[in-house]
Amino acid sequence: MTKNIFVTIAGRANAGKSSLLNALVGEKIAAVSDKPQTTRTKITGVLTKGETQFVFMDTPGMHKAKNKLSEHMVNTVNETITGVDMIILMCDCTKKISDNEKSLIASFKGGKSKVILALNKIDLLDNKEEVIAKLAEYSALYDFAEVVPISVVQNDGLDIIMDILEKNAAEGPHFFPDDKFTDQPEKVIMAEIIREKALRNLNDEVPHGVAVTIEQLGEREDRSGEAILDITATIFCERESHKGIIIGKGGSMLRKIGQDARADLEDFFQIKVNLQCWVKVKEGWRNREGMIKNFGLS
């Protein structure tokens, strides 16, 4: 008897949602950095264990919209928390409960989805009493189906979450092939890997205005017969001054981004990669519907 369960991972920015998705699926399919709003759209991860297929949807961090891109991101969260079997509310136990979190929790009320509270980063607290106190704070706001203290970086508590999901899976077909782990096209995964490396290497004022597209993609063999994947990518930014920062002195920053991305691309696709990155300016693209759509963010 096959079973399935659809799960949305929601919460504030930098709570560890994408890290949880990657950990549960066992593949790095979502960009991870310490910059807010790293995730910009819904990313689906798939894990098939035995007869059960788990379908996870990672969402952007809940925040107050400041431009058209932000509006699309907030709408994505609101749309993705409806009609799923379960919601994992990811919370950062080192932070105070924010107004955005309270708003998100309020939106659960009246819905049919069961909600798991996953209190992340417990490894950063000094004692269990602090964990218990934080759980109580959140539990006062909503009647969660389950509350689970976890540490994604230490792989602590993730087995408990999987057991809960397994118990709540319902009889039904597998909607994805059993060996598939995401619905994201290869080009999207490539662009996300490059964007993640840009986020990790760049100054705080630049990353929000960065987008990446894959312009050319092809496979060939070198003289020894080894397969090589040729990737040409464009990193878009919003200001000419940002372009200079991304390129760096003598091209040093762009080289570092490319080197970091190439290592992950080769690891992910298990093939030698020749990556060429270019930088272009598209002023104010986060407020231009056409550009947002072209980047696949709406």
Short mmCIF file of C-alpha atoms in Angstrom, two decimals:
data_model
loop_
_atom_site.label_atom_id
_atom_site.label_comp_id
_atom_site.label_asym_id
_atom_site.label_seq_id
_atom_site.Cartn_x
_atom_site.Cartn_y
_atom_site.Cartn_z
CA MET A 1 0.00 0.00 0.00
CA THR A 2 1.57 3.29 -1.09
CA LYS A 3 1.19 6.43 1.02
CA ASN A 4 1.97 10.11 0.61
CA ILE A 5 2.11 13.29 2.66
CA PHE A 6 2.50 16.91 1.54
CA VAL A 7 4.35 19.16 3.98
CA THR A 8 5.00 22.91 3.91
CA ILE A 9 8.02 24.28 5.79
CA ALA A 10 7.26 27.86 6.87
CA GLY A 11 8.65 30.41 9.29
CA ARG A 12 10.73 33.53 9.72
CA ALA A 13 13.82 34.33 7.68
CA ASN A 14 16.99 32.48 8.72
CA ALA A 15 15.14 30.00 10.94
CA GLY A 16 16.72 27.09 9.04
CA LYS A 17 13.90 26.12 6.67
CA SER A 18 16.08 25.42 3.64
CA SER A 19 18.64 23.59 5.78
CA LEU A 20 15.84 21.38 7.11
CA LEU A 21 14.58 20.66 3.59
CA ASN A 22 18.04 19.68 2.43
CA ALA A 23 18.61 17.52 5.53
CA LEU A 24 15.30 15.67 5.27
CA VAL A 25 15.60 15.03 1.53
CA GLY A 26 19.29 14.18 1.77
CA GLU A 27 20.23 16.42 -1.16
CA LYS A 28 21.17 20.10 -1.34
CA ILE A 29 18.36 21.52 -3.46
CA ALA A 30 17.74 24.83 -1.68
CA ALA A 31 20.18 27.69 -1.31
CA VAL A 32 21.40 28.26 2.26
CA SER A 33 23.07 31.39 3.62
CA ASP A 34 22.89 33.67 6.64
CA LYS A 35 21.36 36.44 4.50
CA PRO A 36 17.60 37.11 4.97
CA GLN A 37 15.28 36.15 2.10
CA THR A 38 17.70 33.63 0.62
CA THR A 39 14.70 31.53 -0.50
CA ARG A 40 12.59 33.53 -2.95
CA THR A 41 10.06 31.04 -4.23
CA LYS A 42 8.58 27.65 -3.39
CA ILE A 43 11.08 24.81 -3.69
CA THR A 44 9.80 21.24 -3.66
CA GLY A 45 11.83 18.38 -2.24
CA VAL A 46 10.80 14.74 -2.54
CA LEU A 47 11.82 11.78 -0.39
CA THR A 48 10.51 8.26 -0.97
CA LYS A 49 11.13 5.80 1.88
CA GLY A 50 9.64 2.38 1.31
CA GLU A 51 5.95 2.78 0.54
CA THR A 52 5.75 6.41 1.69
CA GLN A 53 6.50 9.47 -0.40
CA PHE A 54 7.16 12.72 1.47
CA VAL A 55 6.73 15.93 -0.52
CA PHE A 56 8.26 18.99 1.19
CA MET A 57 7.73 22.59 0.13
CA ASP A 58 10.27 25.14 1.33
CA THR A 59 8.96 28.71 1.41
CA PRO A 60 10.46 32.21 1.67
CA GLY A 61 10.85 33.64 5.16
CA MET A 62 7.74 35.49 6.32
CA HIS A 63 8.44 39.23 6.24
CA LYS A 64 6.86 42.61 5.53
CA ALA A 65 6.78 43.19 1.76
CA LYS A 66 8.86 46.16 0.57
CA ASN A 67 8.79 45.67 -3.21
CA LYS A 68 7.06 43.58 -5.88
CA LEU A 69 9.46 40.67 -5.40
CA SER A 70 8.72 40.70 -1.66
CA GLU A 71 4.99 40.72 -2.42
CA HIS A 72 5.39 37.61 -4.57
CA MET A 73 7.39 35.95 -1.79
CA VAL A 74 4.75 36.67 0.88
CA ASN A 75 2.00 35.47 -1.47
CA THR A 76 3.96 32.26 -2.03
CA VAL A 77 4.00 31.59 1.71
CA ASN A 78 0.26 32.23 2.06
CA GLU A 79 -0.57 30.00 -0.91
CA THR A 80 1.72 27.16 0.16
CA ILE A 81 0.35 26.79 3.69
CA THR A 82 -3.13 26.00 2.37
CA GLY A 83 -4.22 22.59 1.18
CA VAL A 84 -1.30 20.60 2.57
CA ASP A 85 -1.44 17.71 5.04
CA MET A 86 1.00 19.21 7.53
CA ILE A 87 2.92 22.41 8.17
CA ILE A 88 6.29 22.53 9.89
CA LEU A 89 6.65 25.91 11.58
CA MET A 90 10.39 26.51 11.83
CA CYS A 91 11.35 28.82 14.68
CA ASP A 92 14.71 30.11 15.86
CA CYS A 93 14.92 29.54 19.61
CA THR A 94 17.56 32.27 19.94
CA LYS A 95 15.17 34.98 18.72
CA LYS A 96 12.13 36.66 20.24
CA ILE A 97 8.81 35.82 18.63
CA SER A 98 8.35 38.38 15.85
CA ASP A 99 5.19 40.08 14.61
CA ASN A 100 5.64 38.29 11.28
CA GLU A 101 5.66 34.95 13.10
CA LYS A 102 2.54 35.89 15.06
CA SER A 103 0.81 36.82 11.81
CA LEU A 104 1.86 33.52 10.22
CA ILE A 105 0.66 31.52 13.23
CA ALA A 106 -2.66 33.38 13.19
CA SER A 107 -3.14 32.33 9.56
CA PHE A 108 -3.04 28.66 10.63
CA LYS A 109 -6.22 29.09 12.65
CA GLY A 110 -9.27 27.76 10.85
CA GLY A 111 -7.12 25.76 8.47
CA LYS A 112 -7.28 21.97 8.14
CA SER A 113 -3.53 21.31 8.15
CA LYS A 114 -1.89 19.93 11.26
CA VAL A 115 1.04 22.08 12.41
CA ILE A 116 4.32 20.87 13.92
CA LEU A 117 6.36 23.39 15.87
CA ALA A 118 10.05 22.75 15.13
CA LEU A 119 12.14 24.82 17.52
CA ASN A 120 15.51 25.00 15.79
CA LYS A 121 19.04 25.85 17.01
CA ILE A 122 18.60 24.33 20.48
CA ASP A 123 22.33 23.63 20.44
CA LEU A 124 22.83 27.38 20.96
CA LEU A 125 20.88 27.48 24.23
CA ASP A 126 22.57 26.85 27.57
CA ASN A 127 20.04 24.52 29.19
CA LYS A 128 16.77 22.62 28.79
CA GLU A 129 14.87 25.17 30.86
CA GLU A 130 15.42 27.78 28.14
CA VAL A 131 14.12 25.36 25.52
CA ILE A 132 11.03 24.54 27.62
CA ALA A 133 10.34 28.24 28.19
CA LYS A 134 10.54 29.02 24.47
CA LEU A 135 8.27 26.09 23.61
CA ALA A 136 5.75 27.41 26.12
CA GLU A 137 5.84 30.87 24.52
CA TYR A 138 4.94 29.49 21.11
CA SER A 139 2.42 26.98 22.48
CA ALA A 140 0.51 29.85 24.09
CA LEU A 141 -0.18 31.18 20.58
CA TYR A 142 -1.44 27.99 18.93
CA ASP A 143 -2.46 24.42 19.67
CA PHE A 144 0.30 22.63 17.78
CA ALA A 145 -0.18 18.98 16.86
CA GLU A 146 3.42 18.32 17.95
CA VAL A 147 6.29 20.38 19.37
CA VAL A 148 9.83 19.20 18.59
CA PRO A 149 13.09 20.84 19.73
CA ILE A 150 15.67 20.31 16.97
CA SER A 151 19.12 21.28 15.74
CA VAL A 152 19.38 20.90 11.99
CA VAL A 153 23.16 21.44 11.97
CA GLN A 154 23.61 18.62 14.50
CA ASN A 155 20.94 16.40 12.92
CA ASP A 156 19.20 16.35 16.30
CA GLY A 157 15.47 15.65 16.38
CA LEU A 158 15.00 15.20 12.64
CA ASP A 159 14.21 11.52 13.09
CA ILE A 160 11.37 12.53 15.41
CA ILE A 161 9.93 14.83 12.73
CA MET A 162 10.14 12.05 10.14
CA ASP A 163 8.37 9.62 12.50
CA ILE A 164 5.55 12.13 13.01
CA LEU A 165 5.18 12.66 9.26
CA GLU A 166 5.22 8.92 8.61
CA LYS A 167 2.38 8.40 11.09
CA ASN A 168 0.33 11.11 9.38
CA ALA A 169 0.87 9.92 5.81
CA ALA A 170 -2.32 8.81 4.05
CA GLU A 171 -2.95 6.02 1.60
CA GLY A 172 -2.50 7.28 -1.93
CA PRO A 173 -0.26 7.24 -4.99
CA HIS A 174 3.28 8.52 -5.34
CA PHE A 175 3.07 11.73 -7.35
CA PHE A 176 6.77 11.74 -8.29
CA PRO A 177 9.08 8.93 -9.48
CA ASP A 178 10.57 7.20 -6.44
CA ASP A 179 14.13 8.19 -7.40
CA LYS A 180 13.29 11.89 -7.86
CA PHE A 181 14.22 14.33 -5.09
CA THR A 182 12.97 17.65 -6.50
CA ASP A 183 10.69 19.11 -9.16
CA GLN A 184 13.22 21.85 -9.91
CA PRO A 185 14.69 21.82 -13.44
CA GLU A 186 18.46 21.39 -13.68
CA LYS A 187 18.96 25.02 -14.74
CA VAL A 188 17.11 26.27 -11.65
CA ILE A 189 19.29 24.15 -9.36
CA MET A 190 22.42 25.43 -11.10
CA ALA A 191 21.29 29.05 -10.77
CA GLU A 192 20.48 28.54 -7.08
CA ILE A 193 23.91 27.06 -6.37
CA ILE A 194 25.62 30.04 -8.01
CA ARG A 195 23.34 32.54 -6.24
CA GLU A 196 24.05 30.88 -2.89
CA LYS A 197 27.79 31.34 -3.40
CA ALA A 198 27.21 34.99 -4.30
CA LEU A 199 25.16 35.47 -1.14
CA ARG A 200 27.84 33.90 1.01
CA ASN A 201 30.67 35.96 -0.44
CA LEU A 202 29.12 39.39 -0.95
CA ASN A 203 28.53 42.34 1.35
CA ASP A 204 25.13 42.72 2.99
CA GLU A 205 23.90 45.51 0.72
CA VAL A 206 24.36 43.52 -2.51
CA PRO A 207 22.69 40.06 -2.17
CA HIS A 208 19.04 41.17 -2.10
CA GLY A 209 19.46 42.58 -5.61
CA VAL A 210 21.17 39.51 -7.09
CA ALA A 211 19.54 37.04 -9.47
CA VAL A 212 21.13 34.33 -11.62
CA THR A 213 20.14 32.85 -14.97
CA ILE A 214 21.72 30.00 -16.93
CA GLU A 215 22.29 31.24 -20.46
CA GLN A 216 23.96 28.23 -22.05
CA LEU A 217 24.29 24.59 -21.08
CA GLY A 218 26.00 21.78 -22.93
CA GLU A 219 27.97 18.59 -22.44
CA ARG A 220 31.11 17.56 -24.30
CA GLU A 221 34.17 15.35 -23.93
CA ASP A 222 37.73 16.56 -23.43
CA ARG A 223 40.69 15.06 -25.27
CA SER A 224 40.91 12.19 -22.80
CA GLY A 225 37.24 11.35 -23.26
CA GLU A 226 36.15 12.74 -19.87
CA ALA A 227 32.68 14.33 -19.87
CA ILE A 228 32.55 18.08 -19.18
CA LEU A 229 29.47 20.16 -18.48
CA ASP A 230 29.78 23.67 -19.91
CA ILE A 231 27.68 26.25 -18.04
CA THR A 232 27.42 29.94 -18.89
CA ALA A 233 25.62 31.97 -16.21
CA THR A 234 24.71 35.64 -15.80
CA ILE A 235 24.60 37.24 -12.38
CA PHE A 236 22.21 40.22 -12.43
CA CYS A 237 22.42 43.10 -9.97
CA GLU A 238 20.56 46.38 -9.58
CA ARG A 239 23.35 48.97 -9.56
CA GLU A 240 26.54 49.66 -11.48
CA SER A 241 28.36 50.00 -8.14
CA HIS A 242 27.16 46.52 -7.17
CA LYS A 243 28.54 45.14 -10.43
CA GLY A 244 32.00 46.32 -9.40
CA ILE A 245 31.66 44.65 -5.99
CA ILE A 246 30.54 41.35 -7.53
CA ILE A 247 33.44 41.36 -10.00
CA GLY A 248 35.95 42.50 -7.38
CA LYS A 249 39.47 43.81 -7.83
CA GLY A 250 40.95 42.18 -10.90
CA GLY A 251 37.92 39.85 -11.05
CA SER A 252 38.82 38.27 -7.69
CA MET A 253 35.29 38.13 -6.24
CA LEU A 254 33.70 36.74 -9.38
CA ARG A 255 36.45 34.10 -9.53
CA LYS A 256 35.78 33.14 -5.88
CA ILE A 257 32.03 32.85 -6.50
CA GLY A 258 32.71 30.74 -9.60
CA GLN A 259 35.18 28.46 -7.84
CA ASP A 260 32.84 27.87 -4.90
CA ALA A 261 29.88 27.23 -7.22
CA ARG A 262 31.87 24.92 -9.48
CA ALA A 263 32.78 22.67 -6.56
CA ASP A 264 29.14 22.28 -5.53
CA LEU A 265 27.96 21.83 -9.12
CA GLU A 266 30.48 19.04 -9.70
CA ASP A 267 29.46 17.38 -6.44
CA PHE A 268 25.74 17.66 -7.23
CA PHE A 269 25.80 16.60 -10.89
CA GLN A 270 28.77 14.21 -10.56
CA ILE A 271 30.49 15.58 -13.65
CA LYS A 272 33.41 17.91 -14.34
CA VAL A 273 32.12 21.48 -14.77
CA ASN A 274 33.41 24.38 -16.84
CA LEU A 275 31.61 27.44 -15.42
CA GLN A 276 31.71 30.90 -16.96
CA CYS A 277 30.01 33.73 -15.02
CA TRP A 278 29.16 37.19 -16.30
CA VAL A 279 27.66 40.18 -14.50
CA LYS A 280 24.95 42.50 -15.84
CA VAL A 281 23.00 45.41 -14.35
CA LYS A 282 19.18 45.53 -14.42
CA GLU A 283 18.24 48.57 -12.38
CA GLY A 284 15.29 48.12 -10.03
CA TRP A 285 14.44 44.64 -11.31
CA ARG A 286 12.81 43.68 -7.99
CA ASN A 287 10.02 46.13 -8.75
CA ARG A 288 9.59 45.10 -12.40
CA GLU A 289 7.02 42.35 -12.93
CA GLY A 290 8.52 41.34 -16.28
CA MET A 291 11.98 40.80 -14.85
CA ILE A 292 10.63 38.95 -11.81
CA LYS A 293 8.77 36.61 -14.16
CA ASN A 294 11.84 36.18 -16.39
CA PHE A 295 13.83 35.07 -13.35
CA GLY A 296 11.12 32.50 -12.51
CA LEU A 297 10.17 34.19 -9.26
CA SER A 298 6.45 34.67 -9.83
#
